[in-house]
PDB file of C-alpha atoms in Angstrom:
ATOM      1  CA  MET A   1      14.372   1.787  60.880  1.00 69.00           C
ATOM      2  CA  THR A   2      11.920  -0.248  62.512  1.00 74.00           C
ATOM      3  CA  MET A   3       8.661  -1.094  61.044  1.00 76.00           C
ATOM      4  CA  THR A   4       6.913   1.495  63.612  1.00 80.00           C
ATOM      5  CA  GLU A   5       9.292   4.483  61.984  1.00 82.00           C
ATOM      6  CA  ARG A   6       8.943   3.070  58.357  1.00 82.00           C
ATOM      7  CA  THR A   7       4.877   3.571  59.139  1.00 85.00           C
ATOM      8  CA  VAL A   8       5.346   7.006  60.225  1.00 89.00           C
ATOM      9  CA  TRP A   9       7.111   8.040  57.039  1.00 89.00           C
ATOM     10  CA  ALA A  10       4.371   6.364  55.008  1.00 90.00           C
ATOM     11  CA  SER A  11       1.926   8.601  57.008  1.00 91.00           C
ATOM     12  CA  LEU A  12       4.091  11.717  56.361  1.00 93.00           C
ATOM     13  CA  VAL A  13       3.587  10.948  52.740  1.00 93.00           C
ATOM     14  CA  ALA A  14       0.145   9.762  52.510  1.00 95.00           C
ATOM     15  CA  PHE A  15      -1.747  12.434  54.925  1.00 95.00           C
ATOM     16  CA  PRO A  16      -0.804  15.576  52.910  1.00 96.00           C
ATOM     17  CA  LEU A  17      -1.236  14.103  49.338  1.00 96.00           C
ATOM     18  CA  VAL A  18      -4.760  12.368  50.368  1.00 96.00           C
ATOM     19  CA  GLY A  19      -5.748  15.985  51.349  1.00 96.00           C
ATOM     20  CA  LEU A  20      -4.506  17.822  48.505  1.00 97.00           C
ATOM     21  CA  VAL A  21      -6.354  15.291  46.102  1.00 97.00           C
ATOM     22  CA  TYR A  22      -9.463  15.765  48.261  1.00 97.00           C
ATOM     23  CA  PHE A  23      -9.646  19.289  48.269  1.00 95.00           C
ATOM     24  CA  THR A  24      -8.577  19.304  44.595  1.00 95.00           C
ATOM     25  CA  VAL A  25     -11.986  17.572  43.915  1.00 95.00           C
ATOM     26  CA  ILE A  26     -14.103  19.320  46.395  1.00 95.00           C
ATOM     27  CA  LEU A  27     -12.939  22.785  45.019  1.00 93.00           C
ATOM     28  CA  THR A  28     -13.194  21.675  41.335  1.00 94.00           C
ATOM     29  CA  GLN A  29     -16.646  20.741  42.134  1.00 93.00           C
ATOM     30  CA  ALA A  30     -17.194  24.284  44.177  1.00 92.00           C
ATOM     31  CA  ALA A  31     -15.821  25.960  40.760  1.00 92.00           C
ATOM     32  CA  ASP A  32     -19.491  25.855  39.318  1.00 91.00           C
ATOM     33  CA  ARG A  33     -21.722  25.732  42.541  1.00 92.00           C
ATOM     34  CA  PRO A  34     -21.730  26.674  46.232  1.00 89.00           C
ATOM     35  CA  LEU A  35     -19.760  24.882  48.668  1.00 85.00           C
ATOM     36  CA  GLU A  36     -22.810  23.566  50.453  1.00 83.00           C
ATOM     37  CA  GLU A  37     -24.159  21.711  46.882  1.00 89.00           C
ATOM     38  CA  VAL A  38     -20.812  20.081  46.386  1.00 91.00           C
ATOM     39  CA  SER A  39     -21.026  16.141  46.846  1.00 92.00           C
ATOM     40  CA  TRP A  40     -18.388  15.645  49.555  1.00 93.00           C
ATOM     41  CA  VAL A  41     -19.627  12.568  51.408  1.00 95.00           C
ATOM     42  CA  THR A  42     -18.348   9.695  48.376  1.00 95.00           C
ATOM     43  CA  PRO A  43     -15.189  11.794  47.930  1.00 96.00           C
ATOM     44  CA  MET A  44     -14.275  11.901  51.708  1.00 96.00           C
ATOM     45  CA  LEU A  45     -15.109   7.970  51.760  1.00 97.00           C
ATOM     46  CA  TRP A  46     -12.481   7.682  49.155  1.00 97.00           C
ATOM     47  CA  ALA A  47      -9.854   9.795  50.977  1.00 97.00           C
ATOM     48  CA  TRP A  48     -10.018   7.906  54.017  1.00 95.00           C
ATOM     49  CA  GLY A  49     -10.150   4.220  52.391  1.00 96.00           C
ATOM     50  CA  SER A  50      -7.179   5.926  50.042  1.00 96.00           C
ATOM     51  CA  LEU A  51      -5.075   7.098  52.954  1.00 95.00           C
ATOM     52  CA  ILE A  52      -5.227   3.189  55.013  1.00 95.00           C
ATOM     53  CA  VAL A  53      -4.351   1.805  51.326  1.00 95.00           C
ATOM     54  CA  LEU A  54      -1.535   4.277  51.001  1.00 94.00           C
ATOM     55  CA  ILE A  55      -0.081   3.938  54.268  1.00 91.00           C
ATOM     56  CA  ILE A  56      -0.030   0.322  54.036  1.00 92.00           C
ATOM     57  CA  VAL A  57       1.429   0.144  50.672  1.00 93.00           C
ATOM     58  CA  GLY A  58       4.078   2.387  51.711  1.00 89.00           C
ATOM     59  CA  VAL A  59       5.381   0.323  54.558  1.00 86.00           C
ATOM     60  CA  ILE A  60       5.245  -2.837  52.417  1.00 88.00           C
ATOM     61  CA  ALA A  61       7.423  -1.115  50.035  1.00 88.00           C
ATOM     62  CA  SER A  62      10.127   0.356  52.605  1.00 84.00           C
ATOM     63  CA  ALA A  63      10.243  -3.242  54.297  1.00 81.00           C
ATOM     64  CA  ILE A  64      10.776  -4.664  50.620  1.00 86.00           C
ATOM     65  CA  ALA A  65      13.295  -1.885  49.736  1.00 82.00           C
ATOM     66  CA  THR A  66      15.103  -2.624  53.262  1.00 78.00           C
ATOM     67  CA  GLY A  67      15.052  -6.429  52.399  1.00 80.00           C
ATOM     68  CA  ILE A  68      16.553  -5.696  49.125  1.00 83.00           C
ATOM     69  CA  LYS A  69      19.310  -2.968  50.301  1.00 79.00           C
ATOM     70  CA  ALA A  70      20.324  -5.368  53.163  1.00 74.00           C
ATOM     71  CA  GLU A  71      20.558  -8.422  51.154  1.00 79.00           C
ATOM     72  CA  ALA A  72      22.729  -6.871  48.179  1.00 80.00           C
ATOM     73  CA  ALA A  73      24.889  -5.689  51.241  1.00 77.00           C
ATOM     74  CA  GLY A  74      25.032  -9.266  52.753  1.00 77.00           C
ATOM     75  CA  GLU A  75      23.343  -8.265  56.082  1.00 74.00           C
ATOM     76  CA  LYS A  76      20.222  -9.421  57.589  1.00 70.00           C
ATOM     77  CA  PRO A  77      17.318  -6.865  57.246  1.00 62.00           C
ATOM     78  CA  ASP A  78      15.972  -5.022  59.873  1.00 60.00           C
ATOM     79  CA  LEU A  79      12.412  -5.685  60.109  1.00 57.00           C
ATOM     80  CA  GLU A  80      11.636  -5.426  63.899  1.00 62.00           C
ATOM     81  CA  ASP A  81       8.882  -3.809  65.039  1.00 60.00           C
ATOM     82  CA  GLY A  82      10.283  -1.609  67.438  1.00 64.00           C
ATOM     83  CA  ASP A  83      11.547  -0.854  70.862  1.00 76.00           C
ATOM     84  CA  GLU A  84      10.561   1.265  73.953  1.00 83.00           C
ATOM     85  CA  ARG A  85      11.938   4.424  72.276  1.00 83.00           C
ATOM     86  CA  ASP A  86       9.207   3.661  69.529  1.00 83.00           C
ATOM     87  CA  LYS A  87       6.391   3.817  72.310  1.00 86.00           C
ATOM     88  CA  LEU A  88       7.672   6.812  73.779  1.00 89.00           C
ATOM     89  CA  ILE A  89       8.097   8.430  70.407  1.00 88.00           C
ATOM     90  CA  GLU A  90       4.627   7.037  69.369  1.00 87.00           C
ATOM     91  CA  ARG A  91       3.119   8.761  72.495  1.00 90.00           C
ATOM     92  CA  PHE A  92       5.166  11.994  71.993  1.00 90.00           C
ATOM     93  CA  GLY A  93       3.494  12.228  68.625  1.00 90.00           C
ATOM     94  CA  ASN A  94      -0.168  11.103  69.421  1.00 91.00           C
ATOM     95  CA  ALA A  95      -0.243  14.117  72.368  1.00 91.00           C
ATOM     96  CA  ARG A  96       0.309  16.634  69.482  1.00 89.00           C
ATOM     97  CA  ALA A  97      -2.333  15.010  67.376  1.00 92.00           C
ATOM     98  CA  TYR A  98      -4.526  14.822  70.011  1.00 93.00           C
ATOM     99  CA  THR A  99      -4.270  18.554  70.760  1.00 90.00           C
ATOM    100  CA  MET A 100      -4.969  19.482  66.994  1.00 89.00           C
ATOM    101  CA  SER A 101      -8.221  17.086  66.675  1.00 93.00           C
ATOM    102  CA  SER A 102      -9.420  18.437  69.807  1.00 94.00           C
ATOM    103  CA  PHE A 103      -9.347  21.728  68.323  1.00 93.00           C
ATOM    104  CA  GLY A 104     -10.916  20.461  65.216  1.00 94.00           C
ATOM    105  CA  GLY A 105     -13.516  18.690  67.016  1.00 95.00           C
ATOM    106  CA  LEU A 106     -14.547  21.988  68.829  1.00 96.00           C
ATOM    107  CA  VAL A 107     -14.530  24.015  65.668  1.00 96.00           C
ATOM    108  CA  ALA A 108     -16.942  21.298  64.334  1.00 96.00           C
ATOM    109  CA  THR A 109     -19.115  21.397  67.312  1.00 96.00           C
ATOM    110  CA  VAL A 110     -19.313  25.295  67.329  1.00 97.00           C
ATOM    111  CA  LEU A 111     -20.204  24.820  63.476  1.00 96.00           C
ATOM    112  CA  LEU A 112     -23.378  22.193  64.597  1.00 96.00           C
ATOM    113  CA  MET A 113     -24.182  24.774  67.419  1.00 96.00           C
ATOM    114  CA  LEU A 114     -24.645  27.496  64.607  1.00 96.00           C
ATOM    115  CA  ASP A 115     -26.882  25.105  62.413  1.00 95.00           C
ATOM    116  CA  VAL A 116     -24.614  25.813  59.573  1.00 94.00           C
ATOM    117  CA  ASP A 117     -24.884  22.980  56.478  1.00 92.00           C
ATOM    118  CA  ARG A 118     -23.562  19.655  57.489  1.00 93.00           C
ATOM    119  CA  PHE A 119     -20.283  20.327  54.876  1.00 93.00           C
ATOM    120  CA  TRP A 120     -18.767  22.587  57.053  1.00 94.00           C
ATOM    121  CA  PRO A 121     -18.321  20.330  60.449  1.00 95.00           C
ATOM    122  CA  ALA A 122     -17.879  17.343  58.406  1.00 95.00           C
ATOM    123  CA  ASN A 123     -14.899  19.162  56.157  1.00 95.00           C
ATOM    124  CA  ALA A 124     -13.564  20.682  59.796  1.00 95.00           C
ATOM    125  CA  LEU A 125     -13.310  17.240  61.166  1.00 95.00           C
ATOM    126  CA  PHE A 126     -11.727  15.856  57.865  1.00 96.00           C
ATOM    127  CA  LEU A 127      -9.220  19.047  57.853  1.00 95.00           C
ATOM    128  CA  ALA A 128      -8.595  18.441  61.607  1.00 96.00           C
ATOM    129  CA  GLY A 129      -8.068  14.480  61.155  1.00 94.00           C
ATOM    130  CA  LEU A 130      -5.415  15.448  58.129  1.00 95.00           C
ATOM    131  CA  LEU A 131      -3.717  17.882  60.185  1.00 94.00           C
ATOM    132  CA  ALA A 132      -3.565  15.678  63.179  1.00 95.00           C
ATOM    133  CA  GLY A 133      -2.159  12.915  61.143  1.00 94.00           C
ATOM    134  CA  ILE A 134       0.733  15.386  59.548  1.00 95.00           C
ATOM    135  CA  VAL A 135       1.749  16.624  63.383  1.00 94.00           C
ATOM    136  CA  ALA A 136       1.563  13.546  64.821  1.00 93.00           C
ATOM    137  CA  ALA A 137       4.247  11.993  62.045  1.00 93.00           C
ATOM    138  CA  GLY A 138       6.135  15.151  61.806  1.00 93.00           C
ATOM    139  CA  SER A 139       6.688  15.143  65.809  1.00 93.00           C
ATOM    140  CA  ARG A 140       7.377  11.446  65.588  1.00 92.00           C
ATOM    141  CA  ILE A 141      10.118  11.621  62.713  1.00 92.00           C
ATOM    142  CA  ARG A 142      11.633  14.971  64.748  1.00 93.00           C
ATOM    143  CA  ALA A 143      11.703  12.837  67.538  1.00 91.00           C
ATOM    144  CA  TYR A 144      13.136  10.241  66.029  1.00 89.00           C
ATOM    145  CA  ARG A 145      15.884  12.376  64.278  1.00 88.00           C
ATOM    146  CA  THR A 146      16.866  14.587  67.360  1.00 88.00           C
ATOM    147  CA  GLY A 147      15.321  12.696  70.480  1.00 78.00           C
ATOM    148  CA  LEU A 148      12.437  13.423  72.814  1.00 71.00           C
TER     149      LEU A 148
END
């Protein structure tokens, strides 16, 4: 497994986890007040920051585990960064994610045209970003396993 594939696996774990925590925090606050009054900016900033950190930690942990496993087997660990196949798979995943993020941008634009509270377009974009990350990672993992 290349470092690129390890990053994809870390993303596939991090995106849903961060989304679940973020929306739990938001909906917990919404239990006692309208959604438009919920404090969402700070939790969203924490969510994006946590996503970056979780992916980095996941890749590092995976690389360490690969090194330990290879050392125990008396082999040289495969820590290469990928090849042409990885690039093709990345483009494939990005194309799938682009569709999701474009749709999220369209939804946010329509919400802004309707002059709704900032909460709605911001969270539409956040959700679209999370879903785009999940779709991209899922598409890439499927491509790694079954081919393009």
